[in-house]
Every structure is written in structure tokens, then in C-alpha cells.
CSV table of C-alpha atoms in Angstrom, one decimal:
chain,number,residue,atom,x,y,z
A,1,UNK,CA,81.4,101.5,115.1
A,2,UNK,CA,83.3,104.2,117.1
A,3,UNK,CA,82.0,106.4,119.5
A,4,UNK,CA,83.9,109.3,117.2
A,5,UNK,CA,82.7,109.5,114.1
A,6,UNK,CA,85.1,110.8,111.3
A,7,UNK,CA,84.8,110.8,107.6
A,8,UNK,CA,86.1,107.7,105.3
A,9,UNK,CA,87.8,110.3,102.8
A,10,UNK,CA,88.5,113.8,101.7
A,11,UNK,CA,90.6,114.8,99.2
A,12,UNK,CA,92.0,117.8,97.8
A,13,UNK,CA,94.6,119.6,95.4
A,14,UNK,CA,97.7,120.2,96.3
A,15,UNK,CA,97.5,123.9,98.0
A,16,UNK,CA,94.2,123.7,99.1
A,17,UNK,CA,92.5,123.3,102.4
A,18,UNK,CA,90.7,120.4,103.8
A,19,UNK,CA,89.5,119.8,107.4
A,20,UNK,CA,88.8,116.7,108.4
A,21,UNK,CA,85.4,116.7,111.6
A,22,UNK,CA,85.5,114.5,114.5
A,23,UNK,CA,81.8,114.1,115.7
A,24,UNK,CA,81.3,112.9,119.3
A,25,UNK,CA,79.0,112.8,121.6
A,26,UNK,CA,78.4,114.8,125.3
A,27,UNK,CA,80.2,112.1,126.9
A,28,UNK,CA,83.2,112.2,125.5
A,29,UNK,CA,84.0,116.0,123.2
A,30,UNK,CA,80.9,117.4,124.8
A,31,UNK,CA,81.9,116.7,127.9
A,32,UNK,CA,84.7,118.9,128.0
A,33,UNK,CA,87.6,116.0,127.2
A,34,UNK,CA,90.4,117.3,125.0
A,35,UNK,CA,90.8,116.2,121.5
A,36,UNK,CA,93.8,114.8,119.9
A,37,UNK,CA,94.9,114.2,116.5
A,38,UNK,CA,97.6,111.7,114.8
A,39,UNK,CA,98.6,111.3,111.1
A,40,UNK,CA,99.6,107.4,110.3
A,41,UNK,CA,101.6,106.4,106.7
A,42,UNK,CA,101.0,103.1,105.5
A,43,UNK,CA,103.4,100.7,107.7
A,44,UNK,CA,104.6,103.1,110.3
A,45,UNK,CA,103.6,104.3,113.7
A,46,UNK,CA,101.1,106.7,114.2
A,47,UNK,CA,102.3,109.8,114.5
A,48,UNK,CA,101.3,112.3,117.2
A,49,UNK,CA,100.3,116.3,115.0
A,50,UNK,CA,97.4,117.9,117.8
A,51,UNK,CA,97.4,117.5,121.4
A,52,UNK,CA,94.9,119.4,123.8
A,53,UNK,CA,92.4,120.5,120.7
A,54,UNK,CA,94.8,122.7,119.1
A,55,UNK,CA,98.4,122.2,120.0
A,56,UNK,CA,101.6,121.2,117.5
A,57,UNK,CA,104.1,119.0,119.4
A,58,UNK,CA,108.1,120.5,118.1
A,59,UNK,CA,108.1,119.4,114.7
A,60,UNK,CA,104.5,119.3,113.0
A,61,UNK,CA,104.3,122.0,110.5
A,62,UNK,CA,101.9,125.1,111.7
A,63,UNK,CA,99.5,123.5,108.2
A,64,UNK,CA,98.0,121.6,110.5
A,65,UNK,CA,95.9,123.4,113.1
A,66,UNK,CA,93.1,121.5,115.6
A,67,UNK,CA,90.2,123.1,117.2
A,68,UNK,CA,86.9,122.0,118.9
A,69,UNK,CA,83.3,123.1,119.7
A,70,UNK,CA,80.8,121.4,121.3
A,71,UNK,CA,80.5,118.2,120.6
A,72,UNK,CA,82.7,118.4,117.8
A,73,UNK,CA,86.4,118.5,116.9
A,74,UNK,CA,88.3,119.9,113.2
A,75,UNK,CA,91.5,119.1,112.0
A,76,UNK,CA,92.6,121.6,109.5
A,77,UNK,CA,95.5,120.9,106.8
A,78,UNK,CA,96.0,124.2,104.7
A,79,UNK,CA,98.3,124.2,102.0
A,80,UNK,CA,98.2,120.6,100.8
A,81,UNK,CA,101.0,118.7,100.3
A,82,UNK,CA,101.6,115.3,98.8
A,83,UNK,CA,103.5,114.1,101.3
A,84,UNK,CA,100.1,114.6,103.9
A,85,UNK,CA,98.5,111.4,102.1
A,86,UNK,CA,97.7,109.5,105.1
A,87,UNK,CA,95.3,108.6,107.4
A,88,UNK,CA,94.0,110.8,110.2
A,89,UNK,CA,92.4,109.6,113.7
A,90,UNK,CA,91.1,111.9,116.3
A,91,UNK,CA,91.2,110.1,119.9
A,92,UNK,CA,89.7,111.0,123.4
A,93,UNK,CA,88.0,109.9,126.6
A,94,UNK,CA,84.8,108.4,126.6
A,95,UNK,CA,83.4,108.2,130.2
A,96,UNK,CA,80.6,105.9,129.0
A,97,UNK,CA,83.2,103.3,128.0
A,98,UNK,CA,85.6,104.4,130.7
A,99,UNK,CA,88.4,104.8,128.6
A,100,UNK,CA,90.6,106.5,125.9
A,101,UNK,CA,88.4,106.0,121.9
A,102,UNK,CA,89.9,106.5,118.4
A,103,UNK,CA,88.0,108.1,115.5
A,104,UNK,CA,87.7,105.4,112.8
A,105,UNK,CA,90.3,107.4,110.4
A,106,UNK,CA,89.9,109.4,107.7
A,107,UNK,CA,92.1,108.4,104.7
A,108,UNK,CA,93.4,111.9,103.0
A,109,UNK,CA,93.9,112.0,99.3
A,110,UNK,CA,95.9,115.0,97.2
A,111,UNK,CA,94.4,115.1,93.9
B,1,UNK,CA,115.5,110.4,123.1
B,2,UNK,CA,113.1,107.9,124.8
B,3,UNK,CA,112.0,105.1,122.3
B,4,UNK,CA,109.6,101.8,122.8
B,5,UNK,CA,110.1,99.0,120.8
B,6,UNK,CA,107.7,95.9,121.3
B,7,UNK,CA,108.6,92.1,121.2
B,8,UNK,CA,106.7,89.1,121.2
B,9,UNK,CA,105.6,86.2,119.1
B,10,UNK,CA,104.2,86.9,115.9
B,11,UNK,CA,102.1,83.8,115.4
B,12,UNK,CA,99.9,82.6,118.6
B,13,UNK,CA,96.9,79.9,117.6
B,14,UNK,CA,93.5,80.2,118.5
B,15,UNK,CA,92.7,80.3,122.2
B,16,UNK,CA,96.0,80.3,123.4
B,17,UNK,CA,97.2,83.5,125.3
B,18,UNK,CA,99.2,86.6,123.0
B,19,UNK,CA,102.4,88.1,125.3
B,20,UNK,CA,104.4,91.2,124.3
B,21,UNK,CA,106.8,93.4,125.9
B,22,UNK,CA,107.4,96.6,125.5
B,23,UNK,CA,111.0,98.0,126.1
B,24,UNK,CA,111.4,101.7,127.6
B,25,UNK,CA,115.0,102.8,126.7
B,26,UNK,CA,116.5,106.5,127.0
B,27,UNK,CA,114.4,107.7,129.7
B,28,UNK,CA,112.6,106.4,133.0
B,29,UNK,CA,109.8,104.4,133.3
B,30,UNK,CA,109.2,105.2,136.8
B,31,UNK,CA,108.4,108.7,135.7
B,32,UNK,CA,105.2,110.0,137.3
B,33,UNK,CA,104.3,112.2,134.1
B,34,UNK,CA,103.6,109.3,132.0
B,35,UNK,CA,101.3,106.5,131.7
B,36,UNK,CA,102.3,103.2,129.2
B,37,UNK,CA,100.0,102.0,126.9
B,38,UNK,CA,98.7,99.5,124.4
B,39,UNK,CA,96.9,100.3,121.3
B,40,UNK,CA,96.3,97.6,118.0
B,41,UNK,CA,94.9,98.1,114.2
B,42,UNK,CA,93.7,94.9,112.8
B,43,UNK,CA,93.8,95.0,109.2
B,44,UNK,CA,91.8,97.1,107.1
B,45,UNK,CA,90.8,98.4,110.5
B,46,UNK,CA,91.4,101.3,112.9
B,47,UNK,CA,92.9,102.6,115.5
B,48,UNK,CA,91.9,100.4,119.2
B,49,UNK,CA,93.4,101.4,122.4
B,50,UNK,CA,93.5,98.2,124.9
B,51,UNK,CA,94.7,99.7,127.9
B,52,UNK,CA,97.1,101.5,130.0
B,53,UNK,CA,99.4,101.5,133.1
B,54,UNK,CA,100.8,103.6,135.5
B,55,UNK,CA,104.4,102.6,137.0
B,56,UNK,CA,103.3,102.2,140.4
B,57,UNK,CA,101.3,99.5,138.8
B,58,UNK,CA,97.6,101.1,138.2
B,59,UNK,CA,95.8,99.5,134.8
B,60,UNK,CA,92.9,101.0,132.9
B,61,UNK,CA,91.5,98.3,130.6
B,62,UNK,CA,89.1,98.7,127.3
B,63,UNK,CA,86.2,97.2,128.8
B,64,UNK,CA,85.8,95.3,125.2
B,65,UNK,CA,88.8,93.7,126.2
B,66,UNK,CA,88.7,93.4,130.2
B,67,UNK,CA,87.8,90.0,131.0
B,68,UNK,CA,90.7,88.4,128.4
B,69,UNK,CA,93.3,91.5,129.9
B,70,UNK,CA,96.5,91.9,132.0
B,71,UNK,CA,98.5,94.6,131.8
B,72,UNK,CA,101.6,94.7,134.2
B,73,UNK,CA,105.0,96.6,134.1
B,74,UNK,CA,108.6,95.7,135.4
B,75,UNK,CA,110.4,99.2,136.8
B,76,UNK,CA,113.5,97.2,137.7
B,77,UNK,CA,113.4,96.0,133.7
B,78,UNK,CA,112.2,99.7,132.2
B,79,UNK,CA,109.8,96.8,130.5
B,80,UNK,CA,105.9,96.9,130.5
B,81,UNK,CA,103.6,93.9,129.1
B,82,UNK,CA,100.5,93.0,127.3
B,83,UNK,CA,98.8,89.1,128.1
B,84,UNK,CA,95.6,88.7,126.0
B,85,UNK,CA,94.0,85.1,126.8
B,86,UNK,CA,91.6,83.3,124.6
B,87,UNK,CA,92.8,84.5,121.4
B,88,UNK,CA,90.7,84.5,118.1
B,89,UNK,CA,91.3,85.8,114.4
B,90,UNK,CA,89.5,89.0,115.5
B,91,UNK,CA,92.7,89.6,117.7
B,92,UNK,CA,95.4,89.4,114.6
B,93,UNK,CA,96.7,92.9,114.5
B,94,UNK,CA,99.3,95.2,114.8
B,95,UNK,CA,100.0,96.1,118.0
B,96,UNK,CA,101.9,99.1,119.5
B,97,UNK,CA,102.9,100.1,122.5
B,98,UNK,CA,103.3,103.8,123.7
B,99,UNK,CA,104.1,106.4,126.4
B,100,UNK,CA,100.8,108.6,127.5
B,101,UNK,CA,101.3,112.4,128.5
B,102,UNK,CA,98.2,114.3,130.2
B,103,UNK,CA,97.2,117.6,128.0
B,104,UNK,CA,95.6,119.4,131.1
B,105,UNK,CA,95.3,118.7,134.7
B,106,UNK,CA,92.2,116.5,134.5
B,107,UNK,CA,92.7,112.9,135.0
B,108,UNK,CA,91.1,111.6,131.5
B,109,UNK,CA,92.9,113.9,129.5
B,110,UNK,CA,95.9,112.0,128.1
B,111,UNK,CA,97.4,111.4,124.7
B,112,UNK,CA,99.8,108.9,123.4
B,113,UNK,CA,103.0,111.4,122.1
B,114,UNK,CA,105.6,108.3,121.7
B,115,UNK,CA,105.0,105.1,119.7
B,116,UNK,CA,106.6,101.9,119.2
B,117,UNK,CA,107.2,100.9,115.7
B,118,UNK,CA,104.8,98.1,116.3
B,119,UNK,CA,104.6,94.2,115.5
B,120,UNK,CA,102.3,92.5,113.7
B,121,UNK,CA,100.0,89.2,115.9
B,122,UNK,CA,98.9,86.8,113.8
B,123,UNK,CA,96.4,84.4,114.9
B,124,UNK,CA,96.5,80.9,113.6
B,125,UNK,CA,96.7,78.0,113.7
């Protein structure tokens, strides 16, 4: 059970939009922590896409865009591609636990 | 281009002690942007970070994970390394290592930009 709570799935048609919510708590988003996001294929590392709530690293397409409010964080993908089947963690401090906390993934599916 | 690449047993039996090594090559270790770190996915599982290092030799340990923990790096070796004691099946895994970059100038506020390619732990026996 993670201290980030993301949803098991979404899915969506090639083209479309689908965001993907990272609900935390006020001591870890609430608290003021940034939010970061990473996109992981089957077998391979995880890959970093959002750093600091809403910024693209060189190299991540601008379809993906991050923001946060409150105690929660979004992870937009607009214009669905196949090649975005993957699963999607957000990460950030927890001062509770005293230490960095993953989402528990959210596996992305294009229809 | 800095890269990590992790090395270590991939079989350790129960409640013996797990070792890996990360390697640092094409950049410096002893950088005092970055922070190392240790994250795992067990099967069928998400994503766990285990802890962290600074080069000067300052460790930040999942508390989940503390008591079992040591987490030292080698500047001289551009190596950093992961010894998890009292091993079960819970601890069979894929474990990565990567380099941490702070987003703002807050203390807590770091991600993990670089990754290892990772190596699976199976536990035993």
C-alpha cells in the first residue's frame, strides 16, 4: 500500500487524452514536495518524463505534461500513441516515512 | 554520457546477505550535484526506493529496510554498493541503481534522472 495512490489502469484510443492522478497526502504532495513522473516498458529501466511537477527532461515529447495541486499530482499524455503502453509511477518525499515514495503504477493501455 | 550498470549475484539463499555494485562511468562520482541511489520492483510489484548516498559518504535508508541496510560508496573506484542482510523471498527483485538530481533548492526534492539497466536477485535456496 503506498503512500501515493495511483490508478491500476486507464486506457484510451490512439489520439486521445488520458491523465493519469497521483493522490497523496499533506505530508508528502501537500506538503509542498515536488512531484515526479517516470514511464517503464516491460524489461527496461524506468525511464525519467516529469521532474519538478511539470518539467520534460531533453528528449520526452511535449505529449506528456505534469502538474500538481494540493495534495494531488496529474500526468497528462495527449495524443496517444501506441508506443506510450507502459506503466507510469509518480514518486516523492514523504516526511512521515523520511524518505523518497513511488506511486504503485498505473499500467496504460491504447485501445 | 554518464551510465550505471549494476553487478552482483543473481541467486543469494534465504538469510544470507544480497551485495551489488553499482559502476559510475563517464562522469564523476564525487560530484556534489548528485546523490546515488538504490531502487527494486519485485515481481508483479512496484516501484521501491531502498536508499541513497551522498559521495562524501551520507546514507538515507527506507526505514522498511533500515535495520537489514548498508549503503557505502568507493570515490577512488567511481563504485557505490548495496548489502542487504537476512534475506527472504520478499527480497527477490529487480534491483537498479541510479544517480539523484535535486528539482529545487529544498533538501527532499530529488529525483532519480539516470538508471541502471538493472539485475534481477533471486532468493533461494
Amino acid at each position: 500500500q503506498s503512500v501515493l495512490t495511483q490508478p491500476p489502469s486507464v486506457s484510451g484510443a490512439p489520439g486521445q487524452r488520458v491523465t493519469i492522478s497521483c493522490t497523496g497526502s499533506g505530508f508528502n504532495i501537500g506538503a509542498g514536495y515536488d512531484v515526479h513522473w517516470y514511464q517503464k516498458l516491460p524489461g527496461t529501466a524506468p525511464k525519467l518524463l516529469i521532474y519538478g511537477n511539470s518539467n520534460r527532461p531533453s528528449g520526452v515529447p511535449d505529449r506528456f505534461s505534469g502538474s500538481k495541486s494540493g495534495t494531488s499530482a496529474s500526468l497528462a499524455i495527449t495524443g496517444l500513441q501506441a508506443e506510450d503502453e507502459a506503466d507510469y509511477y509518480c514518486q516523492s518525499y514523504d516526511s512521515s516515512l523520511s524518505g523518497w515514495v513511488f506511486g504503485g503504477g498505473t499500467q496504460v493501455t491504447v485501445l | 554520457q554518464l551510465q550505471l550498470q549494476e553487478s552482483g549475484p543473481g541467486l543469494v539463499k534465504p538469510s544470507e546477505t544480497l551485495s551489488l555494485t553499482c559502476s559510475v562511468s563517464g562522469g564523476s562520482i564525487s560530484s556534489s550535484t548528485y546523490h546515488w541511489g538504490w531502487i527494486r520492483q519485485a515481481p508483479g510489484k512496484g516501484l521501491e526506493w531502498i536508499g541513497s548516498i551522498y559521495y562524501i559518504g551520507s546514507t538515507y535508508h527506507n526505514p522498511s529496510l533500515r535495520s537489514r541496510l548498508t549503503i557505502a560508496v568507493d570515490t577512488s573506484k567511481s563504485r557505490f554498493s548495496l548489502r542487504l542482510t537476512s534475506v527472504t523471498a520478499a527480497d527477490t527483485a529487480v534491483y537498479y541503481c541510479a544517480r539523484l538530481e535535486r528539482s529545487t533548492s529544498s533538501w527532499y526534492d530529488w529525483y532519480f534522472d539516470l538508471w541502471g539497466r538493472g539485475t534481477l536477485v533471486t532468493v533461494s535456496s
